[in-house]
Amino acid sequence: LAKTTQPISMDSYEGQEVNITCSHNNIATNDYITWYQQFPSQGPRFIIQGYKTKVTNEVASLFIPADRKSSTLSLPRVSLSDTAVYYCLVGYGQNFVFGPGTRLSVLP
Amino acid sequence: DAGVTQSPTHLIKTRGQQVTLRCSPKSGHDTVSWYQQALGQGPQFIFQYYEEEERQRGNFPDRFSGHQFPNYSSELNVNALLLGDSALYLCASSSLWGTPSHEQFFGPGTRLTVL
């Protein structure tokens, strides 16, 4: 049974780097890993997507080890506005499975 | 350039009724996926439509059905509503169906309350 897990919550201070890890043991060979950010009463917003190794864009980095059984979203120098719920999404064959979400609280 | 739009924003129904939710994809996208998000939980995949056909489906009963129109817009229908169907229903659009990479753009959702 496909399952995706994440820490339920994390706290950080402004300016720090935050790393959120998602476990996805049963990821299919050709599936990608995508991370989303969600604010209350809004739809999820795309952050970054990757297949293996490391991907970086203007807002985040994504690290994926060789076995692809986990992935780590890295947010450099977070600000108060980064307080949100972060989800990983993994394609499992004919299904797409979101993780339970990690509630990140950024403190001043 | 409009993003993904959904209607209505909020909806209240009673048990046993039927509901139809609507979604217009982002310009240039041809694939629409629907998700159910219960309060405090992650979105759960319902199904995905491409070329007016259901291509992939999650673990949802047949009470949940959908349709995609030639202009790529989509509807989600839920019959015989249960209290447990109360949730935020999200529509996401994407392109390049059939490829592993599926960057999906989400709408703001429709909040359904079943009394």
PDB file of C-alpha atoms in Angstrom:
ATOM      1  CA  LEU A   1       0.000   0.000   0.000  1.00  0.00           C
ATOM      2  CA  ALA A   2       1.435   3.339  -1.064  1.00  0.00           C
ATOM      3  CA  LYS A   3       2.163   5.636   1.849  1.00  0.00           C
ATOM      4  CA  THR A   4       3.771   9.034   2.149  1.00  0.00           C
ATOM      5  CA  THR A   5       4.839  10.373   5.544  1.00  0.00           C
ATOM      6  CA  GLN A   6       6.088  13.735   6.819  1.00  0.00           C
ATOM      7  CA  PRO A   7       6.650  15.364  10.219  1.00  0.00           C
ATOM      8  CA  ILE A   8       3.422  16.891  11.451  1.00  0.00           C
ATOM      9  CA  SER A   9       4.913  20.227  12.473  1.00  0.00           C
ATOM     10  CA  MET A  10       8.133  22.243  12.659  1.00  0.00           C
ATOM     11  CA  ASP A  11       9.119  25.544  14.208  1.00  0.00           C
ATOM     12  CA  SER A  12      11.817  27.883  12.943  1.00  0.00           C
ATOM     13  CA  TYR A  13      13.029  31.447  13.321  1.00  0.00           C
ATOM     14  CA  GLU A  14      13.267  34.068  10.635  1.00  0.00           C
ATOM     15  CA  GLY A  15      16.444  33.841   8.591  1.00  0.00           C
ATOM     16  CA  GLN A  16      17.082  30.178   9.329  1.00  0.00           C
ATOM     17  CA  GLU A  17      17.215  27.345   6.808  1.00  0.00           C
ATOM     18  CA  VAL A  18      14.405  24.807   7.109  1.00  0.00           C
ATOM     19  CA  ASN A  19      14.575  21.221   5.879  1.00  0.00           C
ATOM     20  CA  ILE A  20      11.409  19.098   5.624  1.00  0.00           C
ATOM     21  CA  THR A  21      11.728  15.415   4.773  1.00  0.00           C
ATOM     22  CA  CYS A  22       9.113  13.201   3.133  1.00  0.00           C
ATOM     23  CA  SER A  23       9.290   9.396   3.099  1.00  0.00           C
ATOM     24  CA  HIS A  24       7.853   7.510   0.121  1.00  0.00           C
ATOM     25  CA  ASN A  25       9.021   3.905   0.214  1.00  0.00           C
ATOM     26  CA  ASN A  26       6.862   2.640  -2.656  1.00  0.00           C
ATOM     27  CA  ILE A  27       7.553   5.318  -5.235  1.00  0.00           C
ATOM     28  CA  ALA A  28       7.226   4.036  -8.794  1.00  0.00           C
ATOM     29  CA  THR A  29      10.217   4.005 -11.105  1.00  0.00           C
ATOM     30  CA  ASN A  30       9.080   6.882 -13.282  1.00  0.00           C
ATOM     31  CA  ASP A  31       7.225   9.009 -10.728  1.00  0.00           C
ATOM     32  CA  TYR A  32       8.278  12.517  -9.770  1.00  0.00           C
ATOM     33  CA  ILE A  33       8.234  14.143  -6.340  1.00  0.00           C
ATOM     34  CA  THR A  34       6.529  17.502  -6.061  1.00  0.00           C
ATOM     35  CA  TRP A  35       6.276  19.879  -3.112  1.00  0.00           C
ATOM     36  CA  TYR A  36       3.426  22.300  -2.494  1.00  0.00           C
ATOM     37  CA  GLN A  37       2.747  25.118  -0.052  1.00  0.00           C
ATOM     38  CA  GLN A  38      -0.746  25.759   1.247  1.00  0.00           C
ATOM     39  CA  PHE A  39      -2.151  28.706   3.168  1.00  0.00           C
ATOM     40  CA  PRO A  40      -5.522  28.530   4.958  1.00  0.00           C
ATOM     41  CA  SER A  41      -8.542  28.583   2.634  1.00  0.00           C
ATOM     42  CA  GLN A  42      -6.354  28.447  -0.492  1.00  0.00           C
ATOM     43  CA  GLY A  43      -5.366  25.746  -2.930  1.00  0.00           C
ATOM     44  CA  PRO A  44      -1.840  24.294  -2.786  1.00  0.00           C
ATOM     45  CA  ARG A  45       0.840  26.295  -4.595  1.00  0.00           C
ATOM     46  CA  PHE A  46       3.661  24.596  -6.509  1.00  0.00           C
ATOM     47  CA  ILE A  47       7.133  25.003  -4.991  1.00  0.00           C
ATOM     48  CA  ILE A  48       9.481  22.565  -6.697  1.00  0.00           C
ATOM     49  CA  GLN A  49       9.610  19.202  -8.459  1.00  0.00           C
ATOM     50  CA  GLY A  50      12.327  16.619  -8.951  1.00  0.00           C
ATOM     51  CA  TYR A  51      13.115  13.063  -9.971  1.00  0.00           C
ATOM     52  CA  LYS A  52      16.571  12.406  -8.524  1.00  0.00           C
ATOM     53  CA  THR A  53      19.667  14.093  -7.060  1.00  0.00           C
ATOM     54  CA  LYS A  54      19.232  17.843  -6.509  1.00  0.00           C
ATOM     55  CA  VAL A  55      16.982  20.484  -7.987  1.00  0.00           C
ATOM     56  CA  THR A  56      17.114  24.187  -7.163  1.00  0.00           C
ATOM     57  CA  ASN A  57      14.926  27.108  -8.132  1.00  0.00           C
ATOM     58  CA  GLU A  58      14.537  30.661  -6.901  1.00  0.00           C
ATOM     59  CA  VAL A  59      12.655  29.702  -3.748  1.00  0.00           C
ATOM     60  CA  ALA A  60      13.793  26.227  -2.674  1.00  0.00           C
ATOM     61  CA  SER A  61      16.013  23.206  -3.190  1.00  0.00           C
ATOM     62  CA  LEU A  62      14.988  19.571  -3.361  1.00  0.00           C
ATOM     63  CA  PHE A  63      17.338  16.751  -2.430  1.00  0.00           C
ATOM     64  CA  ILE A  64      16.543  13.185  -3.499  1.00  0.00           C
ATOM     65  CA  PRO A  65      18.888  10.301  -2.585  1.00  0.00           C
ATOM     66  CA  ALA A  66      19.770   7.565  -5.044  1.00  0.00           C
ATOM     67  CA  ASP A  67      17.177   5.096  -3.686  1.00  0.00           C
ATOM     68  CA  ARG A  68      14.447   7.774  -4.031  1.00  0.00           C
ATOM     69  CA  LYS A  69      12.680   6.517  -0.919  1.00  0.00           C
ATOM     70  CA  SER A  70      12.709   9.976   0.593  1.00  0.00           C
ATOM     71  CA  SER A  71      13.103  13.603  -0.394  1.00  0.00           C
ATOM     72  CA  THR A  72      14.024  16.762   1.488  1.00  0.00           C
ATOM     73  CA  LEU A  73      12.672  20.222   0.778  1.00  0.00           C
ATOM     74  CA  SER A  74      15.069  22.961   1.792  1.00  0.00           C
ATOM     75  CA  LEU A  75      13.859  26.530   2.324  1.00  0.00           C
ATOM     76  CA  PRO A  76      16.746  28.987   2.726  1.00  0.00           C
ATOM     77  CA  ARG A  77      16.368  31.939   5.088  1.00  0.00           C
ATOM     78  CA  VAL A  78      12.659  31.590   5.905  1.00  0.00           C
ATOM     79  CA  SER A  79      10.503  34.616   6.680  1.00  0.00           C
ATOM     80  CA  LEU A  80       7.237  35.033   8.573  1.00  0.00           C
ATOM     81  CA  SER A  81       5.317  34.726   5.305  1.00  0.00           C
ATOM     82  CA  ASP A  82       6.614  31.165   4.886  1.00  0.00           C
ATOM     83  CA  THR A  83       4.343  30.047   7.734  1.00  0.00           C
ATOM     84  CA  ALA A  84       2.132  27.494   5.996  1.00  0.00           C
ATOM     85  CA  VAL A  85       1.529  23.782   5.504  1.00  0.00           C
ATOM     86  CA  TYR A  86       3.948  22.010   3.169  1.00  0.00           C
ATOM     87  CA  TYR A  87       2.958  18.857   1.300  1.00  0.00           C
ATOM     88  CA  CYS A  88       4.931  16.389  -0.750  1.00  0.00           C
ATOM     89  CA  LEU A  89       3.090  14.726  -3.624  1.00  0.00           C
ATOM     90  CA  VAL A  90       4.260  11.485  -5.139  1.00  0.00           C
ATOM     91  CA  GLY A  91       2.816   9.669  -8.118  1.00  0.00           C
ATOM     92  CA  TYR A  92       2.130   6.005  -7.353  1.00  0.00           C
ATOM     93  CA  GLY A  93       1.271   4.308 -10.620  1.00  0.00           C
ATOM     94  CA  GLN A  94      -2.381   5.121 -11.170  1.00  0.00           C
ATOM     95  CA  ASN A  95      -2.701   7.235  -8.036  1.00  0.00           C
ATOM     96  CA  PHE A  96      -1.250  10.446  -6.635  1.00  0.00           C
ATOM     97  CA  VAL A  97      -0.613  10.492  -2.905  1.00  0.00           C
ATOM     98  CA  PHE A  98      -0.123  13.618  -0.844  1.00  0.00           C
ATOM     99  CA  GLY A  99       1.719  13.401   2.424  1.00  0.00           C
ATOM    100  CA  PRO A 100      -0.161  14.457   5.573  1.00  0.00           C
ATOM    101  CA  GLY A 101       1.508  17.855   5.454  1.00  0.00           C
ATOM    102  CA  THR A 102       4.039  19.606   7.668  1.00  0.00           C
ATOM    103  CA  ARG A 103       2.839  22.717   9.454  1.00  0.00           C
ATOM    104  CA  LEU A 104       5.757  25.149   9.496  1.00  0.00           C
ATOM    105  CA  SER A 105       5.635  28.008  11.966  1.00  0.00           C
ATOM    106  CA  VAL A 106       8.201  30.760  11.465  1.00  0.00           C
ATOM    107  CA  LEU A 107       8.784  32.862  14.563  1.00  0.00           C
ATOM    108  CA  PRO A 108      10.260  36.386  14.714  1.00  0.00           C
TER     109      PRO A 108
ATOM    110  CA  ASP B   1      -3.866  34.918 -17.845  1.00  0.00           C
ATOM    111  CA  ALA B   2      -6.466  33.352 -15.570  1.00  0.00           C
ATOM    112  CA  GLY B   3      -5.386  30.501 -13.400  1.00  0.00           C
ATOM    113  CA  VAL B   4      -7.583  27.613 -12.348  1.00  0.00           C
ATOM    114  CA  THR B   5     -11.064  28.751 -11.395  1.00  0.00           C
ATOM    115  CA  GLN B   6     -13.690  26.844  -9.452  1.00  0.00           C
ATOM    116  CA  SER B   7     -17.352  27.419  -8.693  1.00  0.00           C
ATOM    117  CA  PRO B   8     -19.122  27.779  -6.432  1.00  0.00           C
ATOM    118  CA  THR B   9     -16.885  28.959  -3.610  1.00  0.00           C
ATOM    119  CA  HIS B  10     -19.073  27.507  -0.890  1.00  0.00           C
ATOM    120  CA  LEU B  11     -21.983  25.087  -0.930  1.00  0.00           C
ATOM    121  CA  ILE B  12     -24.298  23.649   1.711  1.00  0.00           C
ATOM    122  CA  LYS B  13     -26.255  20.448   1.060  1.00  0.00           C
ATOM    123  CA  THR B  14     -28.148  17.880   3.102  1.00  0.00           C
ATOM    124  CA  ARG B  15     -27.539  14.169   3.308  1.00  0.00           C
ATOM    125  CA  GLY B  16     -28.782  12.221   0.318  1.00  0.00           C
ATOM    126  CA  GLN B  17     -28.656  15.156  -2.083  1.00  0.00           C
ATOM    127  CA  GLN B  18     -26.509  15.427  -5.177  1.00  0.00           C
ATOM    128  CA  VAL B  19     -23.952  18.136  -5.937  1.00  0.00           C
ATOM    129  CA  THR B  20     -22.052  19.358  -9.010  1.00  0.00           C
ATOM    130  CA  LEU B  21     -18.817  21.312  -8.756  1.00  0.00           C
ATOM    131  CA  ARG B  22     -17.175  23.055 -11.679  1.00  0.00           C
ATOM    132  CA  CYS B  23     -13.612  23.788 -12.735  1.00  0.00           C
ATOM    133  CA  SER B  24     -11.954  25.718 -15.548  1.00  0.00           C
ATOM    134  CA  PRO B  25      -8.295  24.839 -16.104  1.00  0.00           C
ATOM    135  CA  LYS B  26      -5.409  27.234 -16.552  1.00  0.00           C
ATOM    136  CA  SER B  27      -5.017  28.478 -20.103  1.00  0.00           C
ATOM    137  CA  GLY B  28      -3.063  25.985 -22.175  1.00  0.00           C
ATOM    138  CA  HIS B  29      -3.762  23.015 -19.897  1.00  0.00           C
ATOM    139  CA  ASP B  30      -5.709  19.992 -21.047  1.00  0.00           C
ATOM    140  CA  THR B  31      -5.732  17.728 -17.983  1.00  0.00           C
ATOM    141  CA  VAL B  32      -7.890  18.184 -14.905  1.00  0.00           C
ATOM    142  CA  SER B  33      -7.573  16.366 -11.596  1.00  0.00           C
ATOM    143  CA  TRP B  34      -9.892  16.498  -8.603  1.00  0.00           C
ATOM    144  CA  TYR B  35      -8.930  16.153  -4.952  1.00  0.00           C
ATOM    145  CA  GLN B  36     -10.839  16.008  -1.683  1.00  0.00           C
ATOM    146  CA  GLN B  37      -9.276  17.702   1.332  1.00  0.00           C
ATOM    147  CA  ALA B  38     -10.860  17.088   4.717  1.00  0.00           C
ATOM    148  CA  LEU B  39     -10.171  19.599   7.443  1.00  0.00           C
ATOM    149  CA  GLY B  40      -6.620  19.284   8.753  1.00  0.00           C
ATOM    150  CA  GLN B  41      -5.609  16.630   6.244  1.00  0.00           C
ATOM    151  CA  GLY B  42      -3.750  16.456   2.979  1.00  0.00           C
ATOM    152  CA  PRO B  43      -5.617  16.360  -0.333  1.00  0.00           C
ATOM    153  CA  GLN B  44      -6.743  12.928  -1.527  1.00  0.00           C
ATOM    154  CA  PHE B  45      -6.779  12.165  -5.237  1.00  0.00           C
ATOM    155  CA  ILE B  46     -10.234  11.426  -6.648  1.00  0.00           C
ATOM    156  CA  PHE B  47      -9.665  11.141 -10.411  1.00  0.00           C
ATOM    157  CA  GLN B  48      -8.063  12.732 -13.443  1.00  0.00           C
ATOM    158  CA  TYR B  49      -9.548  13.596 -16.835  1.00  0.00           C
ATOM    159  CA  TYR B  50      -7.829  13.964 -20.182  1.00  0.00           C
ATOM    160  CA  GLU B  51      -9.440  14.093 -23.625  1.00  0.00           C
ATOM    161  CA  GLU B  52     -12.875  13.899 -21.987  1.00  0.00           C
ATOM    162  CA  GLU B  53     -12.141  10.522 -20.407  1.00  0.00           C
ATOM    163  CA  GLU B  54     -11.341   9.431 -16.871  1.00  0.00           C
ATOM    164  CA  ARG B  55      -7.736   8.297 -17.058  1.00  0.00           C
ATOM    165  CA  GLN B  56      -6.800   7.633 -13.458  1.00  0.00           C
ATOM    166  CA  ARG B  57      -8.809   7.149 -10.270  1.00  0.00           C
ATOM    167  CA  GLY B  58      -8.084   7.068  -6.564  1.00  0.00           C
ATOM    168  CA  ASN B  59      -9.896   5.089  -3.879  1.00  0.00           C
ATOM    169  CA  PHE B  60     -13.279   6.787  -4.075  1.00  0.00           C
ATOM    170  CA  PRO B  61     -16.684   5.098  -4.513  1.00  0.00           C
ATOM    171  CA  ASP B  62     -18.779   5.311  -7.648  1.00  0.00           C
ATOM    172  CA  ARG B  63     -20.874   8.049  -6.013  1.00  0.00           C
ATOM    173  CA  PHE B  64     -18.081  10.307  -7.205  1.00  0.00           C
ATOM    174  CA  SER B  65     -18.170  10.851 -10.944  1.00  0.00           C
ATOM    175  CA  GLY B  66     -16.929  13.451 -13.330  1.00  0.00           C
ATOM    176  CA  HIS B  67     -16.952  14.853 -16.786  1.00  0.00           C
ATOM    177  CA  GLN B  68     -14.627  16.829 -18.995  1.00  0.00           C
ATOM    178  CA  PHE B  69     -15.895  19.034 -21.797  1.00  0.00           C
ATOM    179  CA  PRO B  70     -14.300  19.793 -25.179  1.00  0.00           C
ATOM    180  CA  ASN B  71     -13.019  23.131 -23.817  1.00  0.00           C
ATOM    181  CA  TYR B  72     -11.159  21.142 -21.088  1.00  0.00           C
ATOM    182  CA  SER B  73     -13.369  22.389 -18.257  1.00  0.00           C
ATOM    183  CA  SER B  74     -14.590  19.744 -15.856  1.00  0.00           C
ATOM    184  CA  GLU B  75     -17.337  18.856 -13.421  1.00  0.00           C
ATOM    185  CA  LEU B  76     -17.279  16.731 -10.303  1.00  0.00           C
ATOM    186  CA  ASN B  77     -20.566  15.099  -9.314  1.00  0.00           C
ATOM    187  CA  VAL B  78     -21.242  13.507  -5.963  1.00  0.00           C
ATOM    188  CA  ASN B  79     -24.452  11.523  -5.440  1.00  0.00           C
ATOM    189  CA  ALA B  80     -26.166  10.447  -2.228  1.00  0.00           C
ATOM    190  CA  LEU B  81     -24.153  12.842  -0.097  1.00  0.00           C
ATOM    191  CA  LEU B  82     -22.886  11.680   3.285  1.00  0.00           C
ATOM    192  CA  LEU B  83     -21.803  13.783   6.233  1.00  0.00           C
ATOM    193  CA  GLY B  84     -18.273  12.549   5.598  1.00  0.00           C
ATOM    194  CA  ASP B  85     -18.269  14.181   2.168  1.00  0.00           C
ATOM    195  CA  SER B  86     -17.912  17.579   3.829  1.00  0.00           C
ATOM    196  CA  ALA B  87     -14.549  18.873   2.643  1.00  0.00           C
ATOM    197  CA  LEU B  88     -12.677  21.296   0.434  1.00  0.00           C
ATOM    198  CA  TYR B  89     -12.771  20.032  -3.147  1.00  0.00           C
ATOM    199  CA  LEU B  90      -9.767  21.078  -5.168  1.00  0.00           C
ATOM    200  CA  CYS B  91      -9.338  21.090  -8.896  1.00  0.00           C
ATOM    201  CA  ALA B  92      -5.881  21.023 -10.443  1.00  0.00           C
ATOM    202  CA  SER B  93      -4.890  21.416 -14.064  1.00  0.00           C
ATOM    203  CA  SER B  94      -1.789  20.351 -15.905  1.00  0.00           C
ATOM    204  CA  SER B  95      -0.522  19.516 -19.365  1.00  0.00           C
ATOM    205  CA  LEU B  96       1.520  16.750 -20.934  1.00  0.00           C
ATOM    206  CA  TRP B  97      -0.723  13.937 -19.743  1.00  0.00           C
ATOM    207  CA  GLY B  98       1.033  10.596 -19.760  1.00  0.00           C
ATOM    208  CA  THR B  99       4.411  11.997 -18.793  1.00  0.00           C
ATOM    209  CA  PRO B 100       5.774  11.366 -15.298  1.00  0.00           C
ATOM    210  CA  SER B 101       6.226  15.036 -14.579  1.00  0.00           C
ATOM    211  CA  HIS B 102       2.926  16.493 -13.478  1.00  0.00           C
ATOM    212  CA  GLU B 103       3.251  20.041 -12.248  1.00  0.00           C
ATOM    213  CA  GLN B 104      -0.294  20.727 -11.222  1.00  0.00           C
ATOM    214  CA  PHE B 105      -1.812  24.156 -10.693  1.00  0.00           C
ATOM    215  CA  PHE B 106      -4.574  24.237  -8.100  1.00  0.00           C
ATOM    216  CA  GLY B 107      -7.708  26.307  -7.895  1.00  0.00           C
ATOM    217  CA  PRO B 108      -8.933  27.899  -4.656  1.00  0.00           C
ATOM    218  CA  GLY B 109     -11.350  25.045  -4.030  1.00  0.00           C
ATOM    219  CA  THR B 110     -15.048  24.642  -3.268  1.00  0.00           C
ATOM    220  CA  ARG B 111     -15.981  24.236   0.371  1.00  0.00           C
ATOM    221  CA  LEU B 112     -18.815  21.673   0.607  1.00  0.00           C
ATOM    222  CA  THR B 113     -20.737  21.286   3.839  1.00  0.00           C
ATOM    223  CA  VAL B 114     -23.172  18.386   4.199  1.00  0.00           C
ATOM    224  CA  LEU B 115     -25.738  18.711   6.983  1.00  0.00           C
TER     225      LEU B 115
END
